[in-house]
Amino acid sequence: MGKQRVLSGVQPTGTLHLGNYLGAIRNWVEGQSNYENYFFIADLHAITVPHDPQQLADNTYSLAALYLACGLDPEHTTIFVQSHISAHAELAWLFNCITPLNWLERMIQFKEKALKQGENVSIGLLDYPVLQAADILLYQADLVPVGEDQKQHLELTRDIAARLNFQYGTEENPILKVPEPLIRPEGARIMSLTDGTNKMSKSDPSEQSRITLLDTPDQIRNKIKRCKTDPVRGLSFDDPDRPECQNLLTLYQLMSGQAKTAVAEECAEMGWGQFKPLLTEVMIEGLRPIQDRYTALMTNKQDLEGVLQQGKDQASEIANKTLTKVKDALGYSRPL
């Protein structure tokens, strides 16, 4: 048997931060040779909320460059841009015509985001889980990495695939593969620098809450200098009353590559004034290789564009084959 196919996408909104890297991307990189990977930049999803058209293309290329800078290897991973393959939007329309409206109206994320947008809520925001289903099912993915906030969307994808197979296929010859969730080994849970009880997030309005993979040394120094701490001297892991201490020690452990026991021993008698400069330098040096590779890719975009063109070619072949299979099942004529 060949390798199982894994598919995942990330929207090009905001710069990736340490939570994204230590919680997910580093695990993807370490395990990428175990799967046939398709990772895409979900730029069609990025316009379901108000966006800046001047930044969309730049953010798309920036995210692709960060994928590569973090270690995703085109030998093991096909990287492509969603909007470069029109089959995504076309299959989403076909799925719209077999998906009951009440399936979408019960989606939790739609309800939460619609409250924030008020009267400006778009049809795209309601419908993007159908596009997400098209993204996944186009590539006949075996596995889809999911977090807690995406479980409901994967269930909708599975329901759409099952409905299409039931209505237009047969049990012996299903049209679409029904994907399974991929629960990867849990990465580090990195919390906000301004509140150790909340996850680090791109959507947090405060830039001080996160360190992005592209922050300069001065920005990193400033954010760590100003991050929330407590008045207790001596630093220790696993104290539920000291969430910020737990978070900062975890960052130091992961970015320095040390064992937890070694960090606990080293920092047991430290105060914050001694610890913060150590964390700052480890952070700067840990991000330097990623930033250097990113700068090289963005300075000379020829290599980056080559990777995305190769990704488009590889992904298009699979996507168009699946789209044709669905259209045949629905009764469409083929182009003359």
Coordinates of C-alpha atoms in Angstrom, one line a residue:
M1 CA 0.0 0.0 0.0
G2 CA 1.1 3.6 -0.7
K3 CA 1.3 6.4 1.8
Q4 CA -2.0 7.8 3.0
R5 CA -2.8 11.2 1.6
V6 CA -3.1 14.2 4.0
L7 CA -4.6 17.5 3.1
S8 CA -4.5 20.8 5.1
G9 CA -4.9 24.5 4.3
V10 CA -4.2 27.8 6.1
Q11 CA -5.6 31.2 5.4
P12 CA -3.2 33.9 4.4
T13 CA -4.3 36.3 7.2
G14 CA -1.8 37.6 9.6
T15 CA 1.8 36.2 10.1
L16 CA 2.3 32.8 11.6
H17 CA 3.3 32.9 15.2
L18 CA 5.1 30.7 17.7
G19 CA 1.9 28.9 18.6
N20 CA 1.4 27.9 15.0
Y21 CA 4.9 26.8 14.6
L22 CA 5.5 24.9 17.9
G23 CA 1.9 23.6 18.1
A24 CA 1.5 22.3 14.6
I25 CA 4.0 23.2 11.8
R26 CA 7.0 21.7 13.5
N27 CA 5.1 18.4 13.9
W28 CA 4.1 18.5 10.2
V29 CA 7.8 19.0 9.2
E30 CA 9.0 16.2 11.4
G31 CA 6.4 13.7 10.1
Q32 CA 6.0 14.8 6.5
S33 CA 7.9 11.8 5.0
N34 CA 5.3 9.5 6.5
Y35 CA 2.5 10.8 4.3
E36 CA 1.6 12.1 0.8
N37 CA 1.0 15.7 1.8
Y38 CA -1.0 18.4 0.1
F39 CA -0.8 21.7 1.9
F40 CA -2.5 24.8 0.3
I41 CA -2.9 28.5 0.9
A42 CA -6.6 29.0 1.5
D43 CA -6.9 32.4 -0.2
L44 CA -10.5 31.9 -1.3
H45 CA -11.5 31.5 2.3
A46 CA -9.6 34.7 3.2
I47 CA -12.3 36.9 1.7
T48 CA -15.3 35.6 3.7
V49 CA -14.6 38.5 6.1
P50 CA -13.5 42.1 5.1
H51 CA -10.0 42.0 3.7
D52 CA -7.4 44.3 2.2
P53 CA -7.1 43.5 -1.5
Q54 CA -3.7 45.2 -1.6
Q55 CA -2.3 42.6 0.9
L56 CA -4.0 39.4 -0.2
A57 CA -1.4 38.3 -2.9
D58 CA 1.5 39.4 -0.7
N59 CA 0.2 37.5 2.3
T60 CA -0.3 34.4 0.1
Y61 CA 3.3 34.4 -1.1
S62 CA 4.6 35.2 2.4
L63 CA 2.7 32.2 3.9
A64 CA 4.1 29.9 1.2
A65 CA 7.6 31.1 1.8
L66 CA 7.1 30.5 5.6
Y67 CA 6.0 27.0 4.9
L68 CA 9.2 26.3 3.1
A69 CA 11.4 28.3 5.6
C70 CA 10.0 26.2 8.4
G71 CA 11.1 23.0 6.6
L72 CA 8.2 21.7 4.5
D73 CA 10.0 19.9 1.6
P74 CA 8.5 19.8 -1.9
E75 CA 9.9 16.3 -2.2
H76 CA 7.3 15.2 0.4
T77 CA 4.8 17.9 0.3
T78 CA 2.8 19.5 -2.5
I79 CA 2.3 23.2 -1.7
F80 CA -0.1 25.2 -3.8
V81 CA -2.5 28.2 -3.8
Q82 CA -6.2 27.4 -3.6
S83 CA -7.4 30.0 -6.1
H84 CA -4.9 28.9 -8.7
I85 CA -7.0 25.7 -9.2
S86 CA -10.6 26.6 -10.4
A87 CA -11.9 23.1 -9.5
H88 CA -12.2 24.2 -5.9
A89 CA -14.8 26.8 -6.7
E90 CA -16.6 24.7 -9.3
L91 CA -16.9 21.7 -7.0
A92 CA -18.1 23.9 -4.2
W93 CA -21.0 25.0 -6.4
L94 CA -22.0 21.4 -7.2
F95 CA -21.9 20.6 -3.5
N96 CA -24.1 23.7 -2.8
C97 CA -26.8 22.1 -4.9
I98 CA -26.9 18.9 -2.8
T99 CA -26.3 20.4 0.7
P100 CA -29.3 21.1 2.8
L101 CA -29.4 24.7 4.1
N102 CA -30.1 23.6 7.7
W103 CA -26.7 21.8 7.7
L104 CA -25.0 25.1 7.3
E105 CA -27.2 27.1 9.6
R106 CA -26.2 24.9 12.6
M107 CA -22.5 25.5 12.1
I108 CA -21.1 27.0 15.3
Q109 CA -18.4 29.1 13.7
F110 CA -20.9 30.8 11.4
K111 CA -23.1 31.7 14.4
E112 CA -20.1 33.2 16.3
K113 CA -18.7 35.1 13.3
A114 CA -22.1 36.3 12.1
L115 CA -22.7 38.0 15.5
K116 CA -19.4 40.0 15.1
Q117 CA -20.2 41.1 11.5
G118 CA -23.9 42.0 12.1
E119 CA -25.7 43.1 8.9
N120 CA -22.5 42.8 6.9
V121 CA -22.4 39.0 7.1
S122 CA -21.9 37.5 3.6
I123 CA -23.2 34.4 1.9
G124 CA -19.6 33.3 1.7
L125 CA -19.3 33.1 5.5
L126 CA -22.3 30.8 5.7
D127 CA -21.1 28.8 2.7
Y128 CA -17.4 28.4 3.3
P129 CA -17.8 25.0 5.0
V130 CA -19.0 23.7 1.6
L131 CA -15.9 25.2 -0.1
Q132 CA -13.9 23.5 2.7
A133 CA -15.5 20.2 1.8
A134 CA -14.6 20.7 -1.8
D135 CA -11.0 21.5 -0.8
I136 CA -10.7 18.2 1.0
L137 CA -12.8 15.9 -1.3
L138 CA -11.2 17.1 -4.5
Y139 CA -8.0 15.4 -3.5
Q140 CA -9.6 12.1 -2.3
A141 CA -7.7 12.7 1.0
D142 CA -7.5 9.8 3.5
L143 CA -6.7 12.0 6.5
V144 CA -7.4 15.6 7.5
P145 CA -5.6 17.2 10.5
V146 CA -8.2 18.8 12.7
G147 CA -8.2 20.9 15.8
E148 CA -11.1 21.2 18.2
D149 CA -12.6 24.2 16.2
Q150 CA -12.7 22.2 12.9
K151 CA -14.2 18.9 14.0
Q152 CA -17.7 20.0 13.0
H153 CA -16.5 21.1 9.5
L154 CA -14.9 17.7 8.9
E155 CA -18.2 16.0 9.9
L156 CA -20.0 18.2 7.3
T157 CA -17.4 17.2 4.7
R158 CA -18.0 13.5 5.5
D159 CA -21.8 14.1 5.3
I160 CA -21.6 15.7 1.9
A161 CA -19.4 12.9 0.5
A162 CA -21.7 10.3 1.9
R163 CA -24.8 12.1 0.5
L164 CA -23.2 12.4 -3.0
N165 CA -22.1 8.7 -2.9
F166 CA -25.6 7.6 -1.8
Q167 CA -27.5 9.7 -4.4
Y168 CA -25.3 9.3 -7.4
G169 CA -22.9 6.4 -6.8
T170 CA -23.1 2.8 -5.6
E171 CA -21.8 1.1 -2.5
E172 CA -19.4 -0.9 -4.7
N173 CA -18.3 2.2 -6.6
P174 CA -18.4 5.3 -4.5
I175 CA -17.6 8.6 -6.2
L176 CA -15.7 10.2 -3.3
K177 CA -13.5 8.9 -0.6
V178 CA -14.9 9.8 2.9
P179 CA -11.9 11.2 4.9
E180 CA -11.0 10.4 8.5
P181 CA -9.6 12.9 11.0
L182 CA -5.9 12.9 11.7
I183 CA -5.1 13.4 15.3
R184 CA -1.4 14.2 15.3
P185 CA 0.7 14.0 18.4
E186 CA -0.2 17.1 20.3
G187 CA 2.2 19.9 19.9
A188 CA 3.1 22.4 22.5
R189 CA 0.1 24.5 23.7
I190 CA 1.6 28.0 23.5
M191 CA -0.3 30.7 25.3
S192 CA -0.6 34.5 25.0
L193 CA 2.2 36.7 26.3
T194 CA -0.4 39.0 27.8
D195 CA -2.6 36.3 29.4
G196 CA -1.3 32.8 30.2
T197 CA -4.8 31.3 30.3
N198 CA -5.6 32.0 26.6
K199 CA -3.9 30.5 23.5
M200 CA -1.6 32.6 21.4
S201 CA -3.7 33.7 18.4
K202 CA -3.5 35.7 15.1
S203 CA -6.9 37.2 15.8
D204 CA -5.9 38.7 19.2
P205 CA -6.1 42.5 18.7
S206 CA -2.9 43.0 20.7
E207 CA 0.4 42.5 18.9
Q208 CA 2.1 42.2 22.3
S209 CA 0.2 38.9 22.8
R210 CA 2.3 36.9 20.3
I211 CA 5.7 36.6 18.8
T212 CA 5.5 36.0 15.0
L213 CA 8.0 34.0 13.0
L214 CA 9.1 37.3 11.3
D215 CA 9.5 39.5 14.4
T216 CA 12.8 41.4 14.4
P217 CA 15.2 41.0 17.4
D218 CA 14.1 44.4 18.7
Q219 CA 10.4 43.4 18.5
I220 CA 11.1 40.2 20.3
R221 CA 13.0 41.9 23.1
N222 CA 10.2 44.4 23.5
K223 CA 7.5 41.8 23.7
I224 CA 9.3 39.6 26.2
K225 CA 10.3 42.6 28.3
R226 CA 6.7 43.6 28.5
C227 CA 5.0 40.2 28.8
K228 CA 2.9 39.3 31.8
T229 CA 4.6 37.6 34.7
D230 CA 4.0 37.2 38.4
P231 CA 5.8 38.5 41.6
V232 CA 7.1 35.1 42.7
R233 CA 10.9 34.5 42.6
G234 CA 12.0 31.1 41.4
L235 CA 10.5 29.6 38.2
S236 CA 8.8 26.2 38.0
F237 CA 6.7 24.1 35.7
D238 CA 3.2 22.7 36.3
D239 CA 2.0 25.3 38.9
P240 CA -1.7 26.0 38.0
D241 CA -1.5 29.3 39.9
R242 CA 1.3 30.5 37.6
P243 CA 0.1 30.1 34.0
E244 CA 2.5 32.8 32.6
C245 CA 5.5 31.0 34.3
Q246 CA 4.4 27.7 32.7
N247 CA 4.1 29.3 29.3
L248 CA 7.4 31.2 29.3
L249 CA 9.4 28.2 30.6
T250 CA 7.8 26.0 27.9
L251 CA 8.9 28.5 25.3
Y252 CA 12.4 28.5 26.7
Q253 CA 12.5 24.7 26.8
L254 CA 11.3 24.3 23.2
M255 CA 13.3 27.0 21.6
S256 CA 16.5 25.9 23.4
G257 CA 16.0 22.2 22.7
Q258 CA 16.6 21.3 26.3
A259 CA 14.9 18.7 28.4
K260 CA 12.2 19.9 30.8
T261 CA 14.1 18.6 33.8
A262 CA 17.2 20.6 32.7
V263 CA 15.2 23.8 32.3
A264 CA 13.5 23.3 35.7
E265 CA 16.9 22.9 37.4
E266 CA 18.5 25.9 35.6
C267 CA 15.6 28.3 36.3
A268 CA 14.6 27.1 39.8
E269 CA 16.3 30.1 41.6
M270 CA 16.0 32.7 38.9
G271 CA 14.0 35.9 39.0
W272 CA 12.3 37.3 35.9
G273 CA 15.0 40.0 35.4
Q274 CA 17.5 37.2 34.9
F275 CA 15.3 34.8 33.0
K276 CA 13.8 37.2 30.4
P277 CA 17.2 38.1 28.7
L278 CA 17.9 34.3 28.4
L279 CA 14.5 33.7 26.8
T280 CA 15.0 36.6 24.5
E281 CA 18.3 35.4 23.1
V282 CA 17.1 31.8 22.7
M283 CA 14.1 33.1 20.8
I284 CA 16.1 35.3 18.5
E285 CA 18.6 32.6 17.7
G286 CA 15.9 30.0 17.3
L287 CA 14.0 32.0 14.7
R288 CA 17.0 33.3 12.8
P289 CA 17.4 30.2 10.5
I290 CA 13.7 30.4 9.5
Q291 CA 13.9 34.2 8.9
D292 CA 17.1 33.8 6.8
R293 CA 15.5 31.2 4.6
Y294 CA 12.3 33.3 4.4
T295 CA 14.3 36.4 3.3
A296 CA 16.1 34.4 0.7
L297 CA 12.9 33.1 -0.8
M298 CA 11.1 36.5 -0.8
T299 CA 14.2 38.3 -2.2
N300 CA 14.4 36.0 -5.2
K301 CA 10.9 34.7 -5.8
Q302 CA 11.9 32.5 -8.7
D303 CA 12.4 29.5 -6.5
L304 CA 9.2 30.1 -4.6
E305 CA 7.2 30.6 -7.8
G306 CA 8.7 27.4 -9.1
V307 CA 7.5 25.4 -6.0
L308 CA 4.0 26.9 -6.4
Q309 CA 3.9 26.1 -10.1
Q310 CA 5.0 22.6 -9.5
G311 CA 2.4 22.3 -6.7
K312 CA -0.3 23.7 -9.0
D313 CA 0.5 21.2 -11.7
Q314 CA 0.5 18.2 -9.3
A315 CA -2.6 19.3 -7.5
S316 CA -4.5 20.2 -10.6
E317 CA -4.1 16.7 -12.1
I318 CA -5.8 15.1 -9.1
A319 CA -8.4 17.9 -8.6
N320 CA -9.6 17.9 -12.2
K321 CA -9.9 14.1 -12.3
T322 CA -12.1 14.2 -9.2
L323 CA -14.2 17.1 -10.6
T324 CA -14.8 15.2 -13.9
K325 CA -15.8 12.1 -11.9
V326 CA -18.4 14.2 -9.9
K327 CA -19.7 15.9 -13.0
D328 CA -20.1 12.6 -14.9
A329 CA -22.1 11.2 -11.9
L330 CA -24.3 14.3 -12.0
G331 CA -25.0 13.9 -15.7
Y332 CA -23.0 16.8 -17.2
S333 CA -21.8 16.5 -20.8
R334 CA -18.1 16.7 -21.3
P335 CA -16.6 19.6 -23.3
L336 CA -16.3 18.9 -27.1

